[in-house]
Amino acid sequence: MKNFKKAARLELLPQQFFASLAGTVNAAMKEGHDVINLGQGNPDQPTPRHIVEKLTEAAASPINHKYPPFRGLTSFKEAISSFYFREYGVKVDPETEVAVLFGGKAGLVEIPQCLLNPGDGVLVPDPGYPDYVSGVALAEAEMIKMPLKEEHGFLPDYSIHSGEELEKTKLMFLNYPNNPTGATSTASFFEETVEFAAQHDICVVHDFAYGAIGFDGKKPISFLQTEGAKDVGIEIYTLSKTYNMAGWRVGFAVGNKSVIEAINLLQDHLYVSLFGAIQEAATTALLSSQDCVAELVATYEDRRNLLISGLQEIGWEVKAPQGSFFAWLKVPEGFTSVEFSTYLLETTHVAVAPGVGFGEFGEGYVRVGLLTSHDRIKEAISRIENLELFNKGD
């Protein structure tokens, strides 16, 4: 059988970090170990029942067995517009400022191909979601790292970038609440971002995947709430986290009309939009009671408090995340992030994600997901405590 050579652009793609991580965990489980997997980013709760019931009803409708409109159901786009105005006070035109996406990930990978030419620069947070890099690679663009450091609140410092870098930069990714650090943005930072982007003619793509998940009574802010934000960028939202719909693959982009049109144009050639029944169920999710969202956030906050207080009690100096369903923890002295992750898995069968998998500046940290039960979190803390790595005090 002839072995066909892959296109050169595919050779530019980074290794799929999450697939590699899952392989390591699965290998330990196949050996018969009881692995507590805190390294994953897959919601562990079911989709709320009223959303599933709407899908069941809509799937039986013959109209949804046909091709949906290329750019999505008008009713779904109107629901997105209503959702943004209700939650953030942001007016979004459903026809010109909304693009329906096959999950947020698809939009994040598509957007560089919509706006960039080979050699164009892209500002990418480091550490950050690995698939930002995938989209940049497929566009044959050049990645410019924006270090996210603890001393700066895990927010980028735009002043470090040279004029030469900014001259070629056409696109920038941001993500707050942040994966992997759990940091949230401030209104003043978003204001600075709008000014910076306008000055250098950069399109901002704000990945708002964890937009519903903020702690201590503080609701995360939308980039589009900032004056002038729609002039310089878009926001990508997914129903995966807010409504436990990760497997449904439904999300959307909202904001700058020219960017939305570019996304829609590309998708006209790739898809015929999402299954209509999924769009109807997603409409129900956005427009019906949001009590399920409040309950979910409370669950994550309870888990966060249990994890952080438990680790602090055994002597691990960690800080609580402000949002998302991740905690970003410094590794003990003497370990790299990979070494510590490997050590934990081999000695305690607790899996965490090494920070370096999210970028160069993720070294020295591990990411822990709040995506398992109280009992499993307690068990993980107990196993780690038995390592006696940490100073426990008197």
CSV table of C-alpha atoms in Angstrom, one decimal, residues 1 13 40 54-55 68 87 92-93 109 143-144 147 180 246 261 271 284 311 317 320-321 341-342 362 370 386:
chain,number,residue,atom,x,y,z
A,1,MET,CA,0.0,0.0,0.0
A,13,LEU,CA,1.3,21.0,14.2
A,40,GLN,CA,-8.3,16.3,32.7
A,54,LYS,CA,-35.3,19.5,24.4
A,55,LEU,CA,-32.7,17.7,22.3
A,68,PRO,CA,-29.9,23.4,8.5
A,87,GLU,CA,-25.7,38.4,31.2
A,92,VAL,CA,-25.1,41.8,19.6
A,93,ASP,CA,-26.7,41.8,16.2
A,109,VAL,CA,-8.3,27.0,15.4
A,143,MET,CA,3.8,32.7,17.3
A,144,ILE,CA,5.0,35.5,19.7
A,147,PRO,CA,4.4,35.4,29.3
A,180,PRO,CA,-4.5,26.9,33.1
A,246,ALA,CA,-18.6,19.3,26.1
A,261,GLU,CA,-18.1,37.4,8.3
A,271,TYR,CA,-19.8,22.7,7.1
A,284,THR,CA,-33.1,26.3,25.5
A,311,LEU,CA,-3.3,21.0,50.4
A,317,GLU,CA,1.9,26.3,49.6
A,320,ALA,CA,-6.9,29.5,45.2
A,321,PRO,CA,-7.9,30.2,41.6
A,341,SER,CA,3.6,14.9,37.7
A,342,THR,CA,5.4,11.6,36.9
A,362,GLY,CA,4.2,27.0,32.7
A,370,LEU,CA,-11.9,20.4,40.0
A,386,ASN,CA,1.6,10.4,52.8
